[in-house]
Coordinates of C-alpha atoms and ligand atoms in Angstrom, one line a residue:
M1 CA -18.0 141.9 -175.6
V2 CA -15.1 139.6 -174.5
S3 CA -12.0 141.6 -173.8
E4 CA -8.6 140.6 -175.2
R5 CA -6.3 138.8 -172.7
I6 CA -2.8 140.0 -172.3
L7 CA 0.0 138.5 -170.2
I8 CA 2.8 140.8 -169.0
V9 CA 6.0 139.2 -167.9
D10 CA 8.5 141.5 -166.3
D11 CA 10.6 141.3 -163.1
D12 CA 10.5 145.1 -162.6
L13 CA 7.4 145.5 -160.5
Q14 CA 7.0 149.2 -161.3
V15 CA 7.2 148.9 -165.1
R16 CA 5.0 145.8 -165.0
Y17 CA 2.3 147.5 -162.8
T18 CA 2.3 150.8 -164.8
C19 CA 1.9 148.9 -168.1
A20 CA -0.8 146.6 -166.8
Q21 CA -2.8 149.5 -165.3
M22 CA -2.6 151.4 -168.6
L23 CA -3.8 148.4 -170.6
R24 CA -6.7 147.8 -168.1
K25 CA -7.8 151.4 -168.8
Y26 CA -8.1 150.3 -172.4
N27 CA -10.3 147.5 -171.3
Y28 CA -7.8 144.7 -171.8
H29 CA -7.8 141.8 -169.4
V30 CA -4.3 141.7 -168.0
D31 CA -2.4 139.1 -165.9
E32 CA 1.0 139.9 -164.5
I33 CA 3.9 137.5 -163.9
D34 CA 7.4 138.3 -162.7
N35 CA 9.4 135.5 -164.3
G36 CA 9.6 133.5 -167.5
F37 CA 9.3 130.1 -165.8
D38 CA 5.9 130.8 -164.2
A39 CA 4.8 132.5 -167.4
L40 CA 5.3 129.3 -169.3
N41 CA 3.2 127.4 -166.8
K42 CA 0.5 130.1 -167.0
L43 CA 0.5 129.8 -170.8
R44 CA -0.1 126.1 -170.6
T45 CA -3.4 126.6 -168.6
E46 CA -4.8 129.8 -170.0
Q47 CA -5.3 131.4 -173.3
Y48 CA -4.0 134.8 -174.2
N49 CA -4.2 137.1 -177.3
L50 CA -0.8 138.7 -176.6
V51 CA 2.2 138.3 -174.4
I52 CA 4.4 141.2 -173.5
T53 CA 7.7 140.2 -172.0
D54 CA 10.9 141.8 -170.7
L55 CA 14.1 140.5 -172.3
K56 CA 16.3 140.3 -169.3
M57 CA 14.9 138.1 -166.5
N58 CA 16.1 135.5 -164.0
K59 CA 15.8 131.7 -164.7
V60 CA 14.0 131.9 -168.1
D61 CA 14.7 135.1 -170.0
G62 CA 12.4 136.7 -172.6
L63 CA 13.9 135.2 -175.7
E64 CA 13.8 131.7 -174.2
L65 CA 10.3 132.2 -173.0
I66 CA 9.3 133.2 -176.6
K67 CA 11.2 130.2 -178.0
K68 CA 9.6 127.7 -175.7
S69 CA 6.1 129.1 -176.1
K70 CA 6.3 129.2 -179.8
E71 CA 7.0 125.5 -179.8
I72 CA 3.6 124.9 -178.3
F73 CA 1.5 127.9 -179.4
S74 CA 3.0 128.9 -182.7
D75 CA 0.4 131.6 -183.4
L76 CA 0.7 133.5 -180.1
P77 CA 2.0 137.0 -180.7
F78 CA 4.7 138.5 -178.5
I79 CA 6.0 142.0 -177.9
L80 CA 9.5 142.2 -176.4
I81 CA 10.5 145.0 -174.0
T82 CA 14.2 145.6 -173.9
A83 CA 16.7 148.1 -172.7
Y84 CA 19.3 146.5 -174.9
G85 CA 18.3 147.8 -178.3
T86 CA 21.1 146.2 -180.1
M87 CA 20.7 144.9 -183.7
D88 CA 21.6 141.4 -182.5
T89 CA 18.7 141.1 -180.1
A90 CA 16.3 142.6 -182.6
I91 CA 17.2 140.1 -185.3
Q92 CA 17.0 137.1 -182.9
A93 CA 13.6 138.3 -181.7
L94 CA 12.3 138.8 -185.2
R95 CA 13.6 135.3 -186.2
L96 CA 11.6 133.8 -183.4
G97 CA 8.5 135.5 -184.7
V98 CA 8.1 138.4 -182.3
Y99 CA 5.6 140.9 -183.6
D100 CA 7.5 144.0 -182.3
F101 CA 9.8 145.3 -179.7
I102 CA 9.7 148.4 -177.5
I103 CA 12.9 149.9 -176.2
K104 CA 13.1 151.2 -172.6
P105 CA 12.5 153.9 -171.7
F106 CA 9.3 154.3 -173.6
T107 CA 6.2 156.5 -173.3
M108 CA 2.8 155.1 -172.5
D109 CA 1.5 156.4 -175.9
E110 CA 4.2 154.4 -177.7
F111 CA 3.4 151.4 -175.6
I112 CA -0.4 151.5 -176.2
T113 CA 0.0 152.2 -179.9
T114 CA 2.3 149.1 -180.3
V115 CA -0.1 146.9 -178.3
N116 CA -3.2 148.0 -180.2
R117 CA -1.5 147.5 -183.5
C118 CA -0.4 144.1 -182.5
I119 CA -3.8 143.0 -181.3
E120 CA -5.5 144.3 -184.4
F121 CA -2.9 142.7 -186.7
H122 CA -3.3 139.4 -184.9
K123 CA -7.1 139.5 -185.1
L124 CA -7.0 140.2 -188.8
K125 CA -4.6 137.3 -189.3
Q126 CA -6.9 135.0 -187.4
E127 CA -10.0 136.2 -189.3
T128 CA -8.2 135.6 -192.6
L129 CA -7.2 132.2 -191.4
S130 CA -10.8 131.4 -190.4
L131 CA -12.1 132.6 -193.7
K132 CA -9.6 130.5 -195.6
E133 CA -10.6 127.5 -193.6
T134 CA -14.2 128.1 -194.0
A135 CA -13.8 128.6 -197.8
A136 CA -11.9 125.3 -197.9
L137 CA -14.6 123.6 -196.0
Y138 CA -17.3 125.2 -198.2
E139 CA -15.6 123.8 -201.3
L140 CA -15.3 120.4 -199.6
L141 CA -19.0 120.3 -198.7
H142 CA -20.1 121.3 -202.1
S143 CA -17.9 118.8 -203.9
V144 CA -19.2 115.7 -202.1
E145 CA -22.5 114.1 -202.8
K146 CA -24.9 115.3 -200.2
H147 CA -26.3 112.0 -199.0
K148 CA -22.8 111.0 -197.9
I149 CA -23.0 113.6 -195.2
E150 CA -22.9 111.2 -192.2
K151 CA -19.5 109.7 -192.8
E152 CA -17.1 111.8 -194.9
V153 CA -18.3 115.3 -194.4
L154 CA -19.0 115.2 -190.7
Q155 CA -15.6 113.7 -190.1
K156 CA -14.0 116.7 -192.1
I157 CA -16.2 119.2 -190.1
L158 CA -15.0 117.7 -186.8
E159 CA -11.3 117.7 -188.0
K160 CA -11.6 121.4 -189.0
A161 CA -13.3 122.3 -185.7
L162 CA -10.5 120.6 -183.7
E163 CA -7.9 122.4 -185.8
L164 CA -9.6 125.7 -185.4
I165 CA -9.5 125.8 -181.6
S166 CA -6.7 123.3 -180.9
G167 CA -8.8 120.5 -179.6
N168 CA -7.3 117.0 -179.6
S169 CA -10.4 114.8 -179.4
G170 CA -14.1 115.3 -180.1
S171 CA -17.4 114.0 -181.4
I172 CA -20.5 114.9 -183.3
M173 CA -23.9 113.6 -182.1
L174 CA -26.9 114.1 -184.3
F175 CA -30.5 113.9 -183.1
N176 CA -32.5 111.1 -184.6
E177 CA -36.2 112.1 -184.7
D178 CA -37.2 108.5 -185.1
T179 CA -35.6 107.2 -181.9
N180 CA -35.7 110.6 -180.0
K181 CA -32.0 110.0 -179.2
L182 CA -28.8 111.8 -179.9
E183 CA -26.6 109.4 -181.8
L184 CA -22.8 109.5 -182.2
V185 CA -22.1 109.8 -185.9
T186 CA -18.4 110.6 -185.8
H187 CA -15.5 110.9 -183.4
I188 CA -11.8 111.6 -183.3
G189 CA -9.3 110.6 -180.6
L190 CA -11.9 108.9 -178.4
K191 CA -11.9 105.4 -177.1
E192 CA -14.2 102.9 -178.9
Q193 CA -16.3 102.3 -175.8
I194 CA -17.6 105.9 -175.6
T195 CA -21.3 106.6 -175.2
R196 CA -22.9 106.1 -178.6
E197 CA -26.5 107.2 -177.8
V198 CA -28.1 109.5 -175.2
S199 CA -31.5 110.9 -174.6
P200 CA -32.1 114.6 -174.5
G201 CA -31.2 115.8 -171.0
E202 CA -28.9 112.8 -170.4
R203 CA -25.1 113.4 -169.8
V204 CA -23.4 116.5 -171.0
S205 CA -24.4 116.3 -174.7
G206 CA -28.1 115.7 -173.8
Y207 CA -28.0 118.7 -171.3
V208 CA -26.5 121.1 -173.9
F209 CA -29.0 119.8 -176.5
N210 CA -31.9 120.7 -174.2
Q211 CA -30.5 124.0 -172.9
R212 CA -29.6 125.1 -176.4
E213 CA -26.5 127.0 -175.0
P214 CA -22.9 126.1 -175.5
M215 CA -20.9 125.2 -172.4
I216 CA -17.2 125.1 -171.4
I217 CA -16.4 122.5 -168.8
N218 CA -13.1 122.8 -167.0
G219 CA -12.0 120.2 -164.5
E220 CA -14.1 117.4 -162.9
L221 CA -17.7 117.0 -164.0
T222 CA -18.7 116.6 -160.3
N223 CA -17.9 120.4 -159.9
Y224 CA -21.1 121.0 -161.8
P225 CA -24.3 120.3 -159.9
Q226 CA -26.1 119.2 -163.1
F227 CA -23.4 116.6 -163.8
K228 CA -22.8 115.4 -160.3
Y229 CA -23.7 111.8 -161.0
I230 CA -21.8 111.5 -164.3
E231 CA -18.5 109.7 -164.2
S232 CA -15.7 112.1 -165.3
R233 CA -13.3 111.0 -168.0
P234 CA -10.0 111.7 -166.2
E235 CA -8.0 112.3 -169.4
I236 CA -10.1 115.3 -170.3
V237 CA -8.6 118.6 -169.1
S238 CA -11.2 120.9 -170.7
S239 CA -14.1 120.6 -173.1
I240 CA -16.5 122.6 -175.1
S241 CA -20.0 121.3 -175.9
I242 CA -21.9 123.3 -178.5
P243 CA -25.5 122.7 -179.7
L244 CA -25.8 122.6 -183.5
I245 CA -28.7 125.1 -184.0
S246 CA -30.3 126.5 -187.1
G247 CA -33.3 128.7 -186.7
N248 CA -35.2 127.1 -183.8
K249 CA -34.1 123.6 -184.6
V250 CA -31.4 121.8 -182.7
V251 CA -30.0 119.0 -184.9
G252 CA -27.2 117.8 -182.6
V253 CA -24.2 118.6 -180.5
M254 CA -20.5 118.9 -181.1
N255 CA -18.0 118.1 -178.3
I256 CA -14.4 119.2 -178.4
N257 CA -11.9 118.2 -175.8
R258 CA -8.4 118.9 -174.8
I259 CA -6.8 115.8 -173.3
K260 CA -3.7 115.3 -171.2
P261 CA -0.8 116.1 -171.4
S262 CA -2.2 119.3 -172.8
A263 CA -3.1 121.4 -169.7
Y264 CA -4.6 124.2 -171.7
K265 CA -8.2 125.2 -170.8
F266 CA -10.8 126.5 -173.2
T267 CA -11.8 130.1 -172.9
D268 CA -14.7 132.3 -174.2
I269 CA -12.4 133.5 -176.9
E270 CA -12.2 130.0 -178.4
L271 CA -15.9 129.5 -178.0
N272 CA -16.6 132.7 -180.0
K273 CA -14.1 131.6 -182.6
I274 CA -15.9 128.3 -183.2
H275 CA -19.4 129.8 -183.1
F276 CA -19.5 131.2 -186.6
F277 CA -18.0 128.0 -188.0
I278 CA -20.6 125.9 -186.2
S279 CA -23.6 128.0 -187.4
Y280 CA -22.4 127.6 -191.0
V281 CA -21.8 123.9 -190.9
T282 CA -25.2 123.3 -189.1
N283 CA -27.0 124.8 -192.0
V284 CA -25.1 122.5 -194.3
I285 CA -26.0 119.5 -192.1
I286 CA -29.7 120.4 -192.2
Q287 CA -29.6 120.8 -196.0
C288 CA -28.0 117.4 -196.3
Q289 CA -30.6 115.8 -194.0
L290 CA -33.5 117.3 -196.0
Y291 CA -31.9 116.0 -199.2
K292 CA -31.6 112.6 -197.7
K293 CA -35.3 112.7 -196.6
L294 CA -36.3 113.7 -200.1
I295 CA -34.4 110.8 -201.6
N296 CA -36.0 108.4 -199.1
L297 CA -39.5 109.7 -199.9
D298 CA -38.8 109.3 -203.6
K299 CA -37.7 105.7 -203.0
L300 CA -40.9 105.1 -200.9
K301 CA -43.1 106.5 -203.7
S302 CA -41.5 104.3 -206.3
E303 CA -41.9 101.2 -204.1
F304 CA -45.5 102.2 -203.4
I305 CA -46.4 102.5 -207.1
A306 CA -44.8 99.1 -207.7
N307 CA -46.7 97.6 -204.7
V308 CA -50.1 99.1 -205.9
N309 CA -49.5 97.6 -209.2
H310 CA -48.7 94.2 -207.7
E311 CA -51.4 94.2 -205.1
L312 CA -54.2 95.1 -207.6
K313 CA -53.0 92.8 -210.3
T314 CA -52.8 89.7 -208.2
P315 CA -56.5 89.5 -207.2
L316 CA -57.5 90.7 -210.7
M317 CA -55.6 87.9 -212.3
V318 CA -57.4 85.4 -210.0
I319 CA -60.8 87.0 -210.8
L320 CA -60.2 86.9 -214.6
G321 CA -59.0 83.3 -214.4
A322 CA -62.0 82.2 -212.3
I323 CA -64.5 83.8 -214.7
K324 CA -62.8 82.1 -217.6
L325 CA -63.1 78.7 -215.9
Y326 CA -66.6 79.3 -214.6
D327 CA -68.6 78.4 -217.8
E328 CA -66.8 75.1 -218.3
S329 CA -67.0 74.0 -214.6
N330 CA -69.4 71.7 -212.8
D331 CA -71.5 72.7 -209.8
A332 CA -68.9 71.6 -207.2
E333 CA -66.1 73.4 -209.0
R334 CA -68.3 76.5 -209.4
E335 CA -68.8 76.6 -205.7
K336 CA -65.0 76.7 -205.1
L337 CA -64.6 79.3 -207.9
Y338 CA -67.3 81.4 -206.3
V339 CA -65.5 81.4 -202.9
L340 CA -62.3 82.4 -204.8
L341 CA -64.1 85.2 -206.7
K342 CA -65.7 86.5 -203.5
K343 CA -62.4 86.5 -201.6
N344 CA -60.5 88.3 -204.3
V345 CA -63.2 90.9 -205.1
E346 CA -63.3 91.7 -201.3
R347 CA -59.5 92.0 -201.4
M348 CA -59.7 94.4 -204.3
N349 CA -62.5 96.4 -202.7
L350 CA -60.4 96.8 -199.5
L351 CA -57.3 98.0 -201.5
I352 CA -59.4 100.5 -203.5
T353 CA -61.1 101.7 -200.3
E354 CA -57.7 102.1 -198.7
L355 CA -56.4 104.2 -201.6
L356 CA -59.6 106.3 -201.7
D357 CA -59.4 106.9 -197.9
Y358 CA -55.8 107.9 -198.1
S359 CA -56.6 110.3 -201.0
N360 CA -59.4 111.9 -199.0
I361 CA -57.2 112.3 -196.0
E362 CA -54.4 113.9 -198.0
T363 CA -56.8 116.3 -199.7
G364 CA -58.7 117.1 -196.5
K365 CA -61.9 115.6 -197.9
M366 CA -62.5 112.9 -195.3
V367 CA -66.0 113.4 -193.8
Y368 CA -66.9 112.1 -190.4
K369 CA -70.4 111.5 -189.0
F370 CA -70.0 111.8 -185.3
K371 CA -72.6 110.3 -183.0
R372 CA -72.8 109.2 -179.3
V373 CA -72.4 105.4 -179.4
K374 CA -72.0 102.5 -177.1
L375 CA -68.7 101.1 -178.2
N376 CA -68.8 97.6 -176.7
N377 CA -71.0 95.9 -179.2
Y378 CA -69.4 97.6 -182.2
I379 CA -66.0 96.2 -181.1
K380 CA -67.5 92.7 -180.6
K381 CA -68.8 92.8 -184.2
V382 CA -65.3 93.4 -185.6
V383 CA -64.0 90.7 -183.3
N384 CA -66.5 88.2 -184.5
E385 CA -65.5 88.9 -188.1
Y386 CA -61.9 88.2 -187.2
K387 CA -62.4 85.0 -185.2
P388 CA -62.5 82.7 -188.2
K389 CA -59.4 84.4 -189.7
F390 CA -57.4 83.9 -186.5
A391 CA -58.7 80.3 -186.3
S392 CA -57.6 79.5 -189.8
K393 CA -54.1 80.6 -189.1
K394 CA -54.2 78.7 -185.7
I395 CA -53.5 81.9 -183.8
E396 CA -54.9 82.0 -180.3
F397 CA -57.2 85.1 -180.1
K398 CA -58.0 86.4 -176.6
I399 CA -60.6 89.1 -176.1
H400 CA -61.2 91.3 -173.1
I401 CA -64.2 93.6 -173.5
P402 CA -65.8 94.9 -170.3
D403 CA -69.6 94.6 -169.8
T404 CA -69.9 98.2 -168.4
P405 CA -71.1 100.4 -171.2
I406 CA -68.5 102.6 -172.9
F407 CA -69.8 105.7 -174.6
I408 CA -67.8 107.7 -177.1
N409 CA -68.7 110.4 -179.6
A410 CA -67.5 108.9 -182.9
D411 CA -67.9 108.0 -186.5
I412 CA -68.2 104.4 -185.4
K413 CA -67.6 102.8 -188.8
R414 CA -64.2 104.6 -188.9
I415 CA -63.3 103.4 -185.4
Q416 CA -64.2 99.9 -186.5
Q417 CA -62.0 100.3 -189.5
C418 CA -59.1 101.2 -187.2
I419 CA -59.5 98.2 -185.0
S420 CA -59.9 96.0 -188.1
N421 CA -56.6 97.5 -189.4
L422 CA -54.8 96.6 -186.2
L423 CA -56.2 93.1 -186.1
S424 CA -55.4 92.5 -189.8
N425 CA -51.8 93.6 -189.2
A426 CA -51.6 91.3 -186.1
I427 CA -52.7 88.3 -188.2
K428 CA -50.3 89.3 -191.0
F429 CA -47.2 89.7 -188.8
T430 CA -47.8 86.7 -186.4
K431 CA -46.8 83.2 -187.3
E432 CA -49.1 80.1 -187.0
N433 CA -49.7 79.0 -183.4
G434 CA -49.0 82.6 -182.2
K435 CA -51.1 84.7 -179.9
V436 CA -53.1 87.9 -180.3
E437 CA -54.9 89.7 -177.5
L438 CA -57.5 92.5 -177.8
T439 CA -58.1 94.4 -174.6
V440 CA -60.6 97.2 -174.0
E441 CA -60.4 99.2 -170.8
K442 CA -62.0 102.3 -169.4
S443 CA -59.9 104.9 -167.6
Q444 CA -61.1 108.2 -166.0
D445 CA -61.4 110.1 -169.3
N446 CA -60.6 107.7 -172.0
V447 CA -61.2 104.2 -173.4
I448 CA -58.0 102.3 -174.1
I449 CA -58.1 99.7 -176.9
S450 CA -55.0 97.6 -177.4
V451 CA -54.0 94.8 -179.8
E452 CA -51.0 92.9 -178.7
D453 CA -49.4 90.1 -180.7
N454 CA -46.3 87.9 -180.2
G455 CA -45.3 88.2 -183.9
K456 CA -42.2 89.5 -185.6
G457 CA -42.1 92.8 -183.7
I458 CA -40.8 96.2 -184.9
H459 CA -37.3 97.6 -184.2
K460 CA -37.5 100.8 -182.1
S461 CA -36.0 102.9 -184.9
E462 CA -39.0 102.2 -187.0
H463 CA -41.7 103.1 -184.5
N464 CA -42.4 106.6 -185.8
K465 CA -41.9 105.7 -189.4
I466 CA -44.6 103.0 -189.6
F467 CA -47.2 105.7 -189.2
D468 CA -45.8 107.5 -192.3
R469 CA -47.5 107.2 -195.6
F470 CA -46.3 104.3 -197.8
Y471 CA -43.9 103.1 -195.1
Q472 CA -43.4 99.4 -194.6
V473 CA -40.5 97.9 -192.6
D474 CA -39.9 95.7 -195.6
G475 CA -41.1 97.6 -198.7
S476 CA -39.1 95.7 -201.2
P477 CA -40.9 94.1 -204.2
T478 CA -39.8 90.7 -202.9
R479 CA -41.3 91.3 -199.5
E480 CA -43.0 88.5 -197.6
H481 CA -46.2 90.3 -196.6
S482 CA -48.8 92.1 -198.8
G483 CA -50.1 95.6 -198.1
L484 CA -49.7 99.2 -199.3
G485 CA -48.2 100.8 -196.2
L486 CA -51.2 103.0 -195.7
G487 CA -53.2 101.2 -193.0
L488 CA -51.5 102.8 -190.1
T489 CA -51.4 106.2 -191.7
I490 CA -55.1 106.1 -192.2
T491 CA -55.7 104.7 -188.7
K492 CA -53.6 107.5 -187.1
S493 CA -55.4 110.2 -189.0
I494 CA -58.9 108.8 -188.1
I495 CA -57.9 108.5 -184.4
E496 CA -56.5 112.0 -184.3
S497 CA -59.7 113.3 -185.9
H498 CA -61.4 111.8 -182.9
N499 CA -59.0 113.7 -180.5
G500 CA -57.4 110.4 -179.7
K501 CA -53.9 108.9 -179.8
I502 CA -52.3 105.8 -181.2
W503 CA -48.9 104.5 -180.3
V504 CA -46.8 101.3 -180.5
E505 CA -44.7 99.4 -178.1
S506 CA -42.6 96.8 -179.7
D507 CA -39.1 95.3 -180.3
L508 CA -37.9 93.2 -183.1
G509 CA -38.6 89.5 -182.4
H510 CA -40.7 90.3 -179.3
G511 CA -44.1 91.1 -180.7
S512 CA -46.0 94.4 -180.9
K513 CA -48.6 96.2 -178.9
F514 CA -50.7 98.9 -180.7
T515 CA -52.8 101.1 -178.4
I516 CA -55.5 103.5 -179.2
S517 CA -56.8 106.0 -176.6
L518 CA -60.1 107.8 -177.3
P519 CA -61.9 110.3 -175.1
L520 CA -65.1 109.1 -173.5
D521 CA -68.3 110.9 -174.2
K522 CA -68.6 113.7 -171.7
A523 CA -72.0 112.7 -170.5
Q524 CA -70.6 109.6 -168.8
K525 CA -67.3 110.9 -167.4
G526 CA -66.8 109.8 -163.8
E527 CA -69.5 107.2 -164.0
Ligands
ADP1 P1 -49.3 97.6 -194.4 O1 -49.6 96.6 -193.3 O2 -50.3 97.7 -195.5 O3 -47.9 97.4 -195.0 P2 -49.5 99.6 -192.4 O4 -49.5 101.1 -192.5 O5 -50.7 98.9 -191.7 O6 -49.3 99.0 -193.8 O7 -48.2 99.1 -191.6 C1 -47.0 99.6 -191.9 C2 -45.9 98.7 -191.5 O8 -45.8 98.6 -190.1 C3 -46.0 97.3 -192.0 O9 -45.7 97.1 -193.3 C4 -45.2 96.5 -191.0 O10 -43.8 96.6 -191.5 C5 -45.3 97.3 -189.7 N1 -46.3 96.7 -188.9 C6 -47.6 97.0 -188.7 N2 -48.2 96.3 -187.8 C7 -47.3 95.4 -187.4 C8 -47.4 94.3 -186.4 N3 -48.4 94.0 -185.7 N4 -46.2 93.5 -186.3 C9 -45.1 93.8 -187.0 N5 -45.0 94.8 -187.9 C10 -46.1 95.6 -188.1

């Protein structure tokens, strides 16, 4: 347990020492000062729960010390020790907000009772204040629409946190699972050029995020070995960084600073004070994030249904039209109609197969027939099917498949389907005269198959999402490219069922590289 901190200010060494020792026996942390001037300076750099001061002192007397301190720390409770128990002093002291006064000479019992009472009273007052603030915040959080969490609510949360422990600048960073980065979502009192994004482990926020423990930082960052290479912000006197944790999930980090001219350092007392508040708001943040995800999924589903409708109706319309025209057409026309029919029936077949595959994956009914196979020729077969498609879009198609045999244990039709999915996306998202390269390489334990294009590319924030069901970077009904947003979901599931991995490297406007890694069949490892 953190002990309460008391400052005793008295120029009478004997009285001061006796009182301090007595309080220490009661487990209080006590600092002693013999004049009002130094006491004021001490109060500026450290936090106390109570100040006990003598009235009559040189330089700055007790009443003046109380007056000056109250201008800065209005909440700080004082007990005045006085030998001049006149009504005048008592009234002045009470007007200044002194909790109580003790008249010399006093017994130690009297002294301790007054101190304990004051500390208890102050604690209760603080708790009532915290409860009031929390209740106000609760009302606020429940009155706003949950999906607005990022902007309005987080700003209010930060404001409250700063108020609660007298911080004068701060920020909230939330972890973005799509980019694996902590992103700045709101800040108060900080310069515009502050760091907006850090990786876990990076800088103070990233460190606290990884450690899952709050931290008080006083003075230069270079004093801390883990932050030796981070440039300090000279205006910050003291700061608290707290991970936002709920259960075993860390959703972000809150930073609270005291900046100059405040010279007042954060202590464990304030850290404890903010703890309850933080755990409450973290739960609310998580609830809001879940709500947002649900809304997004709902939107994706609606788009998906509209897309299925559109994707199936288009070839169907062509098929019905072609059948109608067929009877009245001559041989040359019939040949053209036949090509059209074949293409659109194939398109429908592909779409329906994709839907069925997805449904089987979702319900756990996908069946795999594993067999030891030599991969090389199976990939060449897929490649040969695709050569004319690339040629007709004038896309240069480069192929690197080694001659050394590559054996894997797989349902080879499914692996071919995955490669076909990647190639078909590469054609779809690469413009005419572009370039696509398929490379197959053998490493010690795996075969690595990559499909690289110089097409439109994918923004980093979308990299995880594109493997999610129904997700398309542009899923709007007016989108340029066809598709159901299931290809990569199915591909990932197939690859993972083969104990393999799939990942993407890409950036918007700079092409994409999809890579599949599959374990080699044990019989040939180290060949
Ligand atoms: P579909 O292609 O049917 O929309 P996928 O699951 O195969 O569904 O792909 C999901 C999304 O990922 C695509 O809609 C597209 O936005 C993006 N994507 C996939 N491959 C590429 C690529 N090679 N280049 C750019 N974007 C791609």
